[in-house]
Amino acid sequence: MAYRTAFLRRTALAGLFGLVTLAASAQEAPKPLPPGSPLIGRPESEEAAKLAPVSAPPLPTAADKLPTAKLKVPPGFSVEVYAAGVGNARSLREGAKGTVFVGSRLLDKVYAITPNDHKVKVIASGLHRPNGVAFHDGTLYIAELSQISKIDNIEDTLDNPAKPTVIYSDLPKDEAHGWKFISIGPDNRLYVPIGQPGNNVARDPQHAQIRRINLDGSGAETVAIGVRNTVGFDWNPNTKELYFTDNGRDWMSEDVPEDKLNRLTKFGEDFGVPYCYQGNISDPDFGWGHSCSDYTPPVALMGAHTAALGMRFYTGSMFPAEYKDAIFVARHGSWNRSKKLGGDVVVVKLNKDGSVKSVTPFLTGFIADNNYLGRPVDVQPLKDGSLLVSDDWNGAVYRVTYKGKAK
Amino acid sequence: MRTLLLAGLAASAFAGAALAATPEKAEQCPACHGENGQSQTENIPSLGAQQPAYVLIQLYMFREKMRTSEAMNGIAKDLTDDDLHSLSDFIGTLPKPKPPADAGDPARMAAAKALVDKEHCNSCHSADFSGRDNIPRIADQREDYLVQTLRDYKSNKRAGYDGTMAEVLGPISDAQIVELAYYMAHFTK
């Protein structure tokens, strides 16, 4: 509990300074860390000081240097490179004609991978953190940090695409958790998350939520609140309920809170952040006066600091029956933990009532000697039933197929 | 044009400085960035012992016009990915910049150190501010360059690779920016 001590020490110092600084100069008073800093809540320990988020390199790894041979999948499955040279590959989306669209977060580009020869084309650039991509009726939707835009008829214009047209920009501009995953629901509305603008900060009406808008940008409404930072969601093909991952706060401890898989069962539901984490931990700073029982608990815990990001229900027919309507979740892997955790794709199997039956590893091997060989960000089942996985560390997209058990 | 002419004059400025062979395209760097990794030019950063991963990102961003500098956008325009690797690796081998002869005003340094500690600058930039991976060395960087850089990050005029500095600087005042830069420019271990 070193960070509590540090906090008390700072507070005590502030008290001592108070008399002096009020008389002299107010700007001398110790100030809290900025709201967006990833260091908020960092304890004063040497081991903790070694941990910091590390950004992926800008240049993609050459195809023959990718860690594909080290990746592991269950018996009968195999994994191959679908496309290399997709710098900082993030969110994935398949177009109606088989084009795969890929967003990026650290670069300014959105890519298209052509269906037959898997050629990588930059279809938009000069964008600010274009992490999210969605596709509907021939139109590509792109989510930058603080605006949503679209390119109509994209698959017929890959060699000369129009510039994206902005449809919605009533969004905060915070860098922290400002990048967005987007998706279009069964209600034909575009779902847009707005993360908390920092590790663990007070709730305000503009953040910690998922909104939906009409496809022309009109009719914005908030469908879920108390969401810290979701970077992946999809709808249960049977119940049509929205399931979404949410990343827990940093610096509470090595082992809690865990990231969550949530399920939205009613409009406007509250998932607890920043008062309650992982459904049963009252936050040491913001939890006072609140009870975890007032918020919707997760349907599954996804591991401490694992960064559960992109997810899709699997409705294809290539994989064995046990994967039917299961959820694949990409876990980007932890930074706020001494021993790395996550950095894989897990499969979440559900019961008939939509509750979670099991969470098991599916694609692993991205961590060696506590270092990342790659970091999965999103998954996308293709029409043929195979599963794509993006890796922003290497700027690559892998494809998992099932050919049955060897006899 | 000016850069190209100067580059010719300074072509051998790195000779003897580094163990690694100087990549041909690095020969133009000293014209503005100084010899042996130490800049003598206003608002131009010293490059010595800069973290290769950071340099690669910056060169990439100059090439792709994600970071704006007329001179560097022009120079980086035709660099290949291999050039980015060889230049950034080479720059990492240059000697680290020296602290200025004047050690800095002790009272000012002490006050600035308290601010540096409170803001946890060492958490990412390392205890000796030599940086790590994609996080730059800031120890003994030019003071004017540091002030400008921090101001540009704060206003988002310079959009960082991952946005961390814009967030961290949100509540930092301009007066504090000046003190942070003073401390880093005079840092001695």
Coordinates of C-alpha atoms in Angstrom, one line a residue:
Chain A
M1 CA 0.0 0.0 0.0
A2 CA 3.0 2.3 -0.7
Y3 CA 0.9 4.5 -2.9
R4 CA -1.5 5.3 -0.1
T5 CA 1.5 6.4 2.0
A6 CA 2.8 8.5 -0.8
F7 CA -0.5 10.1 -1.2
L8 CA -0.8 10.9 2.5
R9 CA 2.7 12.3 2.4
R10 CA 1.9 14.5 -0.5
T11 CA -1.3 15.7 1.2
A12 CA 0.5 16.4 4.5
L13 CA 3.2 18.4 2.6
A14 CA 0.5 20.3 0.9
G15 CA -0.9 21.1 4.3
L16 CA 2.4 22.3 5.5
F17 CA 3.0 24.3 2.4
G18 CA -0.4 25.8 2.6
L19 CA 0.3 28.6 5.0
V20 CA 3.5 29.6 3.3
T21 CA 2.3 29.4 -0.3
L22 CA -1.0 31.1 0.2
A23 CA 1.0 34.1 1.4
A24 CA 3.7 33.8 -1.1
S25 CA 2.9 32.2 -4.4
A26 CA 0.0 29.8 -5.1
Q27 CA 1.8 28.0 -7.9
E28 CA 4.4 26.6 -5.5
A29 CA 1.8 24.3 -4.0
P30 CA 2.3 20.6 -4.9
K31 CA -0.2 19.7 -7.6
P32 CA -1.8 16.3 -8.3
L33 CA -0.7 14.4 -11.4
P34 CA -2.5 15.5 -14.5
P35 CA -5.7 13.7 -15.2
G36 CA -4.5 11.8 -18.2
S37 CA -1.2 10.6 -16.9
P38 CA -0.7 6.9 -17.0
L39 CA 1.4 7.4 -13.9
I40 CA -1.6 8.4 -11.7
G41 CA -1.6 6.1 -8.7
R42 CA 1.9 4.8 -9.4
P43 CA 3.4 3.5 -6.1
E44 CA 6.8 4.7 -5.0
S45 CA 8.6 1.4 -5.6
E46 CA 11.6 0.5 -7.6
E47 CA 9.9 -2.4 -9.3
A48 CA 6.9 -0.3 -10.2
A49 CA 9.1 2.4 -11.7
K50 CA 10.3 -0.2 -14.2
L51 CA 6.9 -0.4 -15.7
A52 CA 5.7 1.9 -18.4
P53 CA 3.6 1.5 -21.6
V54 CA 5.9 0.8 -24.6
S55 CA 4.7 1.8 -28.0
A56 CA 5.0 -0.4 -31.0
P57 CA 7.6 0.5 -33.7
P58 CA 6.3 2.3 -36.8
L59 CA 7.9 0.0 -39.3
P60 CA 6.3 -3.3 -39.9
T61 CA 8.3 -6.5 -39.5
A62 CA 9.2 -8.3 -42.8
A63 CA 7.1 -11.3 -43.5
D64 CA 10.0 -13.8 -43.0
K65 CA 10.8 -12.3 -39.6
L66 CA 7.3 -12.6 -38.2
P67 CA 7.0 -15.0 -35.2
T68 CA 4.5 -17.2 -37.0
A69 CA 6.5 -20.4 -36.4
K70 CA 6.4 -19.8 -32.6
L71 CA 2.6 -19.3 -32.4
K72 CA 0.5 -22.1 -31.0
V73 CA -3.1 -23.1 -31.8
P74 CA -5.2 -26.2 -30.8
P75 CA -4.8 -29.5 -32.7
G76 CA -6.2 -29.3 -36.2
F77 CA -5.8 -25.6 -36.5
S78 CA -2.9 -23.8 -38.2
V79 CA -1.8 -20.2 -38.4
E80 CA -0.2 -18.4 -41.3
V81 CA 0.6 -14.8 -42.3
Y82 CA -2.3 -13.3 -44.1
A83 CA -0.5 -10.0 -44.8
A84 CA 2.7 -8.3 -43.6
G85 CA 3.6 -4.7 -44.1
V86 CA 0.5 -3.3 -42.4
G87 CA 2.2 -0.8 -40.1
N88 CA 0.7 -0.8 -36.6
A89 CA -2.3 -3.0 -37.6
R90 CA -5.2 -2.5 -35.2
S91 CA -8.9 -2.9 -35.8
L92 CA -10.0 -5.3 -38.6
R93 CA -13.1 -5.4 -40.7
E94 CA -14.1 -7.5 -43.8
G95 CA -15.9 -5.8 -46.7
A96 CA -18.8 -7.4 -48.6
K97 CA -16.4 -8.2 -51.5
G98 CA -13.7 -9.7 -49.2
T99 CA -11.4 -6.7 -48.8
V100 CA -10.0 -6.5 -45.3
F101 CA -9.8 -3.0 -43.8
V102 CA -7.2 -2.3 -41.1
G103 CA -7.0 0.8 -38.8
S104 CA -3.8 2.0 -37.0
R105 CA -3.3 3.9 -33.8
L106 CA 0.2 5.3 -33.8
L107 CA 0.4 5.9 -37.5
D108 CA -1.9 8.1 -39.6
K109 CA -3.1 5.4 -42.0
V110 CA -6.0 3.1 -42.8
Y111 CA -5.2 0.1 -45.0
A112 CA -7.1 -2.2 -47.4
I113 CA -5.8 -5.8 -47.9
T114 CA -7.1 -7.1 -51.3
P115 CA -9.0 -10.3 -51.2
N116 CA -7.1 -12.6 -53.6
D117 CA -3.5 -11.5 -53.6
H118 CA -3.5 -9.9 -50.1
K119 CA -1.9 -6.8 -51.4
V120 CA -1.7 -4.0 -48.8
K121 CA -2.8 -0.5 -49.9
V122 CA -3.0 2.7 -47.9
I123 CA -6.5 4.0 -48.6
A124 CA -6.4 7.0 -46.2
S125 CA -3.6 8.9 -44.5
G126 CA -3.0 12.1 -42.5
L127 CA -5.5 10.9 -40.0
H128 CA -5.2 11.3 -36.2
R129 CA -5.2 7.8 -34.5
P130 CA -7.5 6.1 -37.0
N131 CA -7.9 3.0 -34.8
G132 CA -11.5 2.0 -35.6
V133 CA -13.0 0.7 -38.8
A134 CA -16.5 -0.5 -39.6
F135 CA -18.2 -1.5 -42.9
H136 CA -21.9 -1.4 -43.9
D137 CA -23.6 -1.4 -47.3
G138 CA -20.4 -0.7 -49.3
T139 CA -19.3 2.2 -47.0
L140 CA -16.2 2.2 -44.8
Y141 CA -16.5 4.1 -41.5
I142 CA -13.3 5.3 -39.8
A143 CA -13.0 6.4 -36.2
E144 CA -10.2 8.9 -35.5
L145 CA -9.5 10.2 -32.0
S146 CA -12.3 12.7 -32.0
Q147 CA -14.3 12.2 -35.2
I148 CA -16.0 9.6 -37.3
S149 CA -15.9 9.7 -41.1
K150 CA -16.9 7.6 -44.0
I151 CA -15.9 6.6 -47.5
D152 CA -18.7 5.4 -49.7
N153 CA -18.3 2.7 -52.3
I154 CA -14.8 1.9 -51.0
E155 CA -14.3 -1.6 -52.4
D156 CA -14.8 -0.3 -56.0
T157 CA -12.3 2.6 -55.5
L158 CA -9.4 1.1 -53.6
D159 CA -6.9 2.5 -56.1
N160 CA -8.3 6.0 -56.0
P161 CA -10.4 6.3 -52.8
A162 CA -12.2 9.6 -52.0
K163 CA -11.1 11.4 -48.9
P164 CA -13.1 10.5 -45.8
T165 CA -16.2 12.7 -45.1
V166 CA -16.8 13.5 -41.5
I167 CA -20.2 12.5 -40.2
Y168 CA -19.8 13.0 -36.4
S169 CA -17.3 15.0 -34.3
D170 CA -19.1 15.8 -31.1
L171 CA -16.4 13.9 -29.2
P172 CA -13.7 14.9 -26.6
K173 CA -10.1 15.3 -27.8
D174 CA -8.3 13.6 -24.9
E175 CA -5.3 11.5 -26.0
A176 CA -5.7 9.1 -23.1
H177 CA -8.1 6.3 -24.2
G178 CA -9.2 8.6 -27.0
W179 CA -8.6 6.0 -29.8
K180 CA -11.7 4.1 -30.7
F181 CA -13.0 0.8 -31.8
I182 CA -16.3 1.1 -33.7
S183 CA -18.9 -1.3 -34.9
I184 CA -22.4 -1.2 -36.5
G185 CA -25.1 -3.1 -34.5
P186 CA -28.1 -5.2 -35.6
D187 CA -30.0 -1.9 -35.1
N188 CA -28.0 -0.4 -38.0
R189 CA -26.5 2.2 -35.7
L190 CA -22.8 2.9 -35.2
Y191 CA -21.5 2.3 -31.7
V192 CA -18.8 4.7 -30.5
P193 CA -17.0 4.3 -27.2
I194 CA -15.6 7.3 -25.2
G195 CA -13.0 6.1 -22.7
Q196 CA -12.0 7.7 -19.4
P197 CA -9.4 10.4 -20.1
G198 CA -6.8 8.8 -17.7
N199 CA -6.0 5.8 -15.6
N200 CA -8.4 6.4 -12.8
V201 CA -10.3 9.7 -12.9
A202 CA -13.7 11.0 -11.8
R203 CA -16.7 10.3 -13.9
D204 CA -18.1 13.2 -16.0
P205 CA -21.0 13.2 -18.5
Q206 CA -18.7 13.2 -21.6
H207 CA -16.6 10.1 -20.9
A208 CA -16.7 6.5 -19.6
Q209 CA -19.5 5.5 -22.0
I210 CA -20.7 3.9 -25.2
R211 CA -22.8 6.0 -27.6
R212 CA -24.6 5.1 -30.7
I213 CA -25.4 7.3 -33.7
N214 CA -27.3 6.9 -36.9
L215 CA -25.2 6.2 -39.9
D216 CA -25.4 9.9 -41.0
G217 CA -24.1 11.0 -37.6
S218 CA -27.4 12.1 -36.2
G219 CA -29.3 10.9 -33.1
A220 CA -26.5 10.3 -30.7
E221 CA -27.5 8.7 -27.5
T222 CA -25.6 7.0 -24.6
V223 CA -26.3 3.3 -24.3
A224 CA -23.9 2.4 -21.5
I225 CA -22.0 4.3 -18.8
G226 CA -19.3 3.4 -16.3
V227 CA -17.1 2.0 -19.0
R228 CA -13.4 2.8 -18.6
N229 CA -12.0 1.9 -22.0
T230 CA -13.6 -0.6 -24.3
V231 CA -11.7 -1.5 -27.5
G232 CA -13.9 -4.3 -28.7
F233 CA -17.5 -5.3 -28.9
D234 CA -19.9 -7.4 -30.8
W235 CA -23.5 -8.6 -30.6
N236 CA -24.6 -12.1 -29.6
P237 CA -26.0 -13.6 -32.8
N238 CA -28.8 -15.4 -30.8
T239 CA -29.8 -12.8 -28.2
K240 CA -28.6 -9.7 -30.1
E241 CA -27.2 -8.4 -26.8
L242 CA -24.1 -6.3 -26.9
Y243 CA -21.0 -7.8 -25.3
F244 CA -17.9 -5.7 -24.8
T245 CA -14.5 -5.9 -23.3
D246 CA -13.4 -3.2 -20.8
N247 CA -9.9 -2.6 -19.5
G248 CA -9.4 -2.3 -15.7
R249 CA -7.4 0.5 -14.1
D250 CA -3.6 0.4 -13.6
W251 CA -1.5 0.5 -10.4
M252 CA -4.0 -1.0 -8.0
S253 CA -1.8 -4.1 -7.8
E254 CA -0.1 -6.7 -9.9
D255 CA -3.1 -9.0 -9.8
V256 CA -6.2 -6.9 -9.6
P257 CA -8.4 -5.5 -11.0
E258 CA -8.9 -7.9 -13.9
D259 CA -10.2 -6.7 -17.3
K260 CA -13.8 -7.5 -18.0
L261 CA -16.2 -9.0 -20.5
N262 CA -19.5 -7.2 -20.1
R263 CA -23.0 -7.8 -21.4
L264 CA -25.5 -5.0 -21.9
T265 CA -29.0 -6.2 -21.2
K266 CA -30.8 -2.8 -20.8
F267 CA -30.4 0.6 -22.2
G268 CA -28.2 3.0 -20.2
E269 CA -26.8 0.3 -17.9
D270 CA -24.0 1.4 -15.5
F271 CA -20.9 -0.7 -15.4
G272 CA -19.3 1.0 -12.3
V273 CA -16.1 2.8 -13.4
P274 CA -14.5 4.5 -11.6
Y275 CA -16.3 3.5 -8.4
C276 CA -16.1 -0.3 -8.8
Y277 CA -13.7 -2.5 -10.7
Q278 CA -14.0 -6.1 -11.9
G279 CA -17.5 -6.1 -10.4
N280 CA -16.4 -6.6 -6.8
I281 CA -13.5 -4.2 -5.9
S282 CA -14.5 -0.9 -4.5
D283 CA -11.9 1.6 -5.8
P284 CA -9.7 2.9 -3.0
D285 CA -10.0 6.5 -4.2
F286 CA -13.5 6.8 -5.9
G287 CA -15.3 3.9 -4.2
W288 CA -16.3 5.7 -1.1
G289 CA -20.1 6.2 -0.8
H290 CA -20.7 3.7 -3.6
S291 CA -21.4 0.0 -3.6
C292 CA -20.4 -2.5 -6.3
S293 CA -23.8 -4.1 -6.0
D294 CA -25.2 -0.9 -7.6
Y295 CA -23.5 -1.7 -10.9
T296 CA -23.7 -4.4 -13.5
P297 CA -21.1 -7.1 -12.9
P298 CA -19.0 -8.6 -15.8
V299 CA -20.0 -11.9 -17.3
A300 CA -16.3 -12.9 -17.3
L301 CA -13.0 -11.7 -15.9
M302 CA -10.2 -11.6 -18.5
G303 CA -7.0 -11.3 -16.4
A304 CA -5.2 -8.5 -14.6
H305 CA -3.9 -5.8 -17.0
T306 CA -4.2 -8.2 -20.0
A307 CA -5.7 -5.5 -22.2
A308 CA -8.6 -7.5 -23.6
L309 CA -9.3 -5.6 -26.8
G310 CA -11.0 -6.7 -30.1
M311 CA -13.6 -9.4 -30.0
R312 CA -16.1 -11.1 -32.4
F313 CA -18.7 -13.9 -32.1
Y314 CA -17.8 -16.8 -34.4
T315 CA -20.7 -17.8 -36.7
G316 CA -18.6 -19.4 -39.4
S317 CA -18.6 -23.1 -40.4
M318 CA -14.9 -23.9 -40.8
F319 CA -14.2 -24.4 -37.1
P320 CA -15.5 -27.4 -35.1
A321 CA -19.1 -27.1 -33.6
E322 CA -17.8 -26.3 -30.1
Y323 CA -16.7 -22.8 -31.5
K324 CA -20.1 -22.0 -32.9
D325 CA -21.3 -18.7 -31.4
A326 CA -18.3 -18.5 -29.1
I327 CA -16.4 -15.2 -28.7
F328 CA -12.8 -14.8 -29.8
V329 CA -11.1 -12.1 -27.8
A330 CA -7.7 -10.6 -28.6
R331 CA -5.7 -9.7 -25.4
H332 CA -3.0 -7.2 -26.3
G333 CA -0.9 -8.1 -23.2
S334 CA -0.1 -6.3 -20.0
W335 CA 2.4 -3.5 -19.4
N336 CA 1.4 -2.7 -15.8
R337 CA 2.6 -6.0 -14.5
S338 CA 6.1 -7.4 -13.7
K339 CA 5.4 -10.8 -15.4
K340 CA 3.6 -10.2 -18.7
L341 CA 0.1 -11.7 -19.0
G342 CA -2.2 -11.9 -22.0
G343 CA -0.7 -11.3 -25.4
D344 CA -2.9 -14.0 -27.0
V345 CA -6.3 -14.8 -28.4
V346 CA -8.7 -16.5 -26.0
V347 CA -12.0 -18.2 -26.8
V348 CA -15.0 -17.5 -24.5
K349 CA -17.8 -20.2 -24.7
L350 CA -21.3 -19.2 -23.6
N351 CA -24.2 -21.0 -22.1
K352 CA -27.6 -20.9 -23.8
D353 CA -28.7 -18.0 -21.4
G354 CA -25.7 -15.9 -22.6
S355 CA -23.7 -16.4 -19.4
V356 CA -20.0 -17.6 -19.7
K357 CA -19.2 -21.3 -19.6
S358 CA -15.4 -21.0 -20.1
V359 CA -12.5 -18.8 -21.1
T360 CA -9.6 -20.7 -22.7
P361 CA -6.4 -19.9 -24.6
F362 CA -6.7 -20.3 -28.4
L363 CA -3.7 -18.6 -30.1
T364 CA -0.6 -18.2 -27.9
G365 CA 3.1 -17.9 -28.2
F366 CA 3.4 -14.2 -28.4
I367 CA 5.4 -13.9 -25.1
A368 CA 8.9 -15.3 -24.8
D369 CA 11.2 -14.6 -21.8
N370 CA 8.7 -12.0 -20.6
N371 CA 9.1 -10.1 -23.9
Y372 CA 6.5 -9.6 -26.6
L373 CA 7.2 -11.3 -30.0
G374 CA 3.9 -9.7 -31.1
R375 CA 0.7 -8.2 -29.7
P376 CA -2.8 -9.2 -30.8
V377 CA -5.3 -6.3 -31.2
D378 CA -8.3 -7.5 -33.0
V379 CA -9.9 -10.6 -34.5
Q380 CA -12.1 -10.9 -37.6
P381 CA -13.8 -14.1 -38.8
L382 CA -13.9 -14.1 -42.6
K383 CA -16.8 -15.4 -44.7
D384 CA -14.9 -18.7 -45.4
G385 CA -14.8 -19.3 -41.6
S386 CA -11.2 -18.7 -41.0
L387 CA -10.1 -16.1 -38.4
L388 CA -7.9 -13.1 -38.9
V389 CA -5.8 -11.7 -36.0
S390 CA -4.1 -8.3 -36.2
D391 CA -0.7 -7.6 -34.5
D392 CA 0.2 -4.0 -34.0
W393 CA 3.7 -4.7 -32.7
N394 CA 4.8 -6.3 -36.0
G395 CA 2.3 -4.6 -38.3
A396 CA 0.9 -7.9 -39.5
V397 CA -2.3 -9.9 -39.9
Y398 CA -2.4 -13.6 -39.3
R399 CA -5.0 -16.1 -40.5
V400 CA -6.1 -19.2 -38.4
T401 CA -7.7 -22.0 -40.3
Y402 CA -9.0 -25.5 -39.4
K403 CA -8.3 -28.5 -41.5
G404 CA -9.3 -31.2 -39.0
K405 CA -7.2 -33.6 -37.0
A406 CA -4.5 -35.5 -38.8
K407 CA -5.3 -39.2 -38.9
Chain B
M1 CA 19.6 23.9 -50.5
R2 CA 21.4 25.4 -47.6
T3 CA 21.4 22.1 -45.9
L4 CA 22.9 20.3 -48.8
L5 CA 25.7 22.9 -49.1
L6 CA 26.5 22.7 -45.5
A7 CA 26.4 18.9 -45.6
G8 CA 29.3 18.9 -48.0
L9 CA 31.4 21.0 -45.7
A10 CA 30.6 18.9 -42.8
A11 CA 30.9 15.5 -44.5
S12 CA 33.7 14.2 -42.4
A13 CA 32.6 15.7 -39.1
F14 CA 31.7 12.3 -37.6
A15 CA 35.0 10.7 -38.5
G16 CA 36.7 9.3 -35.5
A17 CA 33.6 10.0 -33.4
A18 CA 31.9 6.7 -33.8
L19 CA 33.0 3.1 -33.8
A20 CA 30.4 2.1 -36.4
A21 CA 30.9 3.2 -40.0
T22 CA 29.1 6.4 -40.7
P23 CA 26.2 5.7 -43.1
E24 CA 26.5 7.9 -46.1
K25 CA 23.2 9.7 -45.4
A26 CA 24.3 10.6 -41.9
E27 CA 27.0 12.8 -43.3
Q28 CA 24.6 15.7 -43.6
C29 CA 23.5 15.6 -40.0
P30 CA 26.3 17.5 -38.3
A31 CA 25.7 20.6 -40.4
C32 CA 22.8 21.5 -38.2
H33 CA 23.0 19.0 -35.3
G34 CA 26.7 19.6 -34.6
E35 CA 29.7 17.4 -34.4
N36 CA 30.0 14.4 -32.1
G37 CA 26.4 14.4 -31.2
Q38 CA 26.4 17.9 -29.7
S39 CA 24.3 20.6 -31.3
Q40 CA 25.7 24.2 -31.3
T41 CA 22.6 25.5 -33.1
E42 CA 19.7 27.3 -31.6
N43 CA 16.6 25.1 -31.3
I44 CA 18.2 22.1 -33.0
P45 CA 18.6 19.1 -30.7
S46 CA 21.7 17.3 -29.8
L47 CA 21.6 13.7 -31.2
G48 CA 24.3 12.0 -29.2
A49 CA 23.4 8.7 -27.6
Q50 CA 19.8 9.2 -28.5
Q51 CA 17.7 6.1 -28.2
P52 CA 17.6 4.4 -31.6
A53 CA 14.0 3.4 -31.4
Y54 CA 13.1 7.0 -30.7
V55 CA 15.2 8.3 -33.5
L56 CA 13.7 5.8 -35.9
I57 CA 10.2 6.9 -34.9
Q58 CA 11.0 10.6 -35.4
L59 CA 12.7 10.0 -38.8
Y60 CA 9.6 8.0 -39.8
M61 CA 7.3 10.7 -38.7
F62 CA 9.4 13.3 -40.6
R63 CA 9.2 11.2 -43.7
E64 CA 5.5 10.6 -43.5
K65 CA 4.9 14.3 -42.5
M66 CA 3.4 13.3 -39.2
R67 CA 5.9 15.7 -37.6
T68 CA 6.5 19.0 -39.2
S69 CA 10.0 20.6 -39.9
E70 CA 10.7 22.0 -43.3
A71 CA 14.3 20.9 -43.2
M72 CA 13.7 17.4 -41.8
N73 CA 10.6 16.7 -43.9
G74 CA 12.8 17.4 -47.0
I75 CA 15.8 15.4 -45.8
A76 CA 13.6 12.4 -44.7
K77 CA 11.5 12.4 -47.8
D78 CA 13.5 9.8 -49.7
L79 CA 14.8 7.8 -46.9
T80 CA 14.1 4.1 -47.2
D81 CA 13.1 1.9 -44.2
D82 CA 16.7 0.5 -44.2
D83 CA 18.0 4.1 -44.0
L84 CA 15.8 4.7 -41.0
H85 CA 17.3 1.7 -39.3
S86 CA 21.0 2.5 -40.1
L87 CA 20.7 6.2 -39.3
S88 CA 19.0 5.6 -35.9
D89 CA 21.4 2.8 -34.9
F90 CA 24.3 5.0 -35.9
I91 CA 23.0 8.0 -34.0
G92 CA 22.7 5.9 -30.9
T93 CA 26.5 5.2 -31.0
L94 CA 27.4 8.9 -30.9
P95 CA 28.7 10.2 -27.6
K96 CA 26.2 11.6 -25.3
P97 CA 26.0 15.4 -25.1
K98 CA 28.0 17.1 -22.4
P99 CA 26.4 19.2 -19.7
P100 CA 27.1 23.0 -20.0
A101 CA 30.1 24.4 -18.2
D102 CA 27.9 26.3 -15.9
A103 CA 26.4 23.8 -13.5
G104 CA 23.2 25.7 -13.0
D105 CA 21.9 27.8 -10.1
P106 CA 21.8 25.3 -7.1
A107 CA 18.5 26.7 -5.7
R108 CA 16.8 26.7 -9.1
M109 CA 18.1 23.1 -9.8
A110 CA 16.8 21.9 -6.4
A111 CA 13.3 23.4 -6.9
A112 CA 13.2 22.0 -10.5
K113 CA 14.3 18.6 -9.2
A114 CA 11.3 18.5 -6.8
L115 CA 9.0 19.2 -9.8
V116 CA 10.8 16.5 -11.8
D117 CA 10.3 14.0 -9.0
K118 CA 6.7 14.9 -8.5
E119 CA 5.9 14.4 -12.1
H120 CA 7.7 11.1 -12.3
C121 CA 9.7 12.1 -15.4
N122 CA 12.1 9.3 -14.5
S123 CA 9.4 6.7 -14.7
C124 CA 9.6 6.6 -18.5
H125 CA 12.8 8.6 -19.2
S126 CA 14.9 6.5 -16.7
A127 CA 16.6 7.6 -13.5
D128 CA 19.5 9.3 -15.4
F129 CA 17.2 10.6 -18.1
S130 CA 19.0 8.7 -20.8
G131 CA 15.6 7.4 -22.0
R132 CA 14.7 3.8 -23.0
D133 CA 13.3 2.2 -26.2
N134 CA 11.0 4.8 -27.8
I135 CA 11.4 7.2 -25.0
P136 CA 14.1 9.8 -25.7
R137 CA 17.2 10.8 -23.8
I138 CA 16.6 14.3 -22.4
A139 CA 19.6 14.7 -20.1
D140 CA 21.8 17.5 -21.3
Q141 CA 19.6 18.3 -24.3
R142 CA 19.7 21.9 -25.4
E143 CA 17.6 24.0 -23.1
D144 CA 16.0 26.1 -25.9
Y145 CA 15.0 22.9 -27.8
L146 CA 13.5 21.4 -24.6
V147 CA 11.4 24.5 -23.9
Q148 CA 10.1 24.5 -27.5
T149 CA 9.4 20.8 -27.5
L150 CA 7.5 20.8 -24.2
R151 CA 5.4 23.8 -25.4
D152 CA 4.7 22.1 -28.7
Y153 CA 3.6 18.9 -27.0
K154 CA 1.4 20.8 -24.6
S155 CA -0.4 22.7 -27.3
N156 CA -0.4 19.5 -29.5
K157 CA 1.3 21.5 -32.2
R158 CA 3.7 18.6 -32.1
A159 CA 1.5 15.5 -32.0
G160 CA 3.5 12.8 -30.2
Y161 CA 3.8 9.3 -31.5
D162 CA 1.6 8.0 -28.7
G163 CA 0.1 11.1 -27.1
T164 CA 1.6 10.6 -23.7
M165 CA 3.4 13.9 -23.4
A166 CA 0.3 15.9 -24.4
E167 CA -1.5 14.3 -21.5
V168 CA 1.3 14.6 -19.0
L169 CA 1.8 18.3 -19.8
G170 CA -1.9 19.2 -19.6
P171 CA -1.7 20.8 -16.1
I172 CA 2.0 21.9 -16.3
S173 CA 2.3 25.7 -16.6
D174 CA 4.6 27.5 -19.0
A175 CA 6.7 28.7 -16.1
Q176 CA 7.2 25.0 -15.0
I177 CA 8.1 24.0 -18.5
V178 CA 10.9 26.5 -18.4
E179 CA 12.2 25.0 -15.1
L180 CA 11.9 21.4 -16.4
A181 CA 14.0 22.3 -19.4
Y182 CA 16.5 24.2 -17.2
Y183 CA 16.9 21.1 -15.1
M184 CA 17.3 18.6 -17.9
A185 CA 19.7 20.9 -19.8
H186 CA 22.0 21.1 -16.7
F187 CA 21.6 17.6 -15.6
T188 CA 24.8 16.0 -14.2
K189 CA 24.9 12.5 -12.8

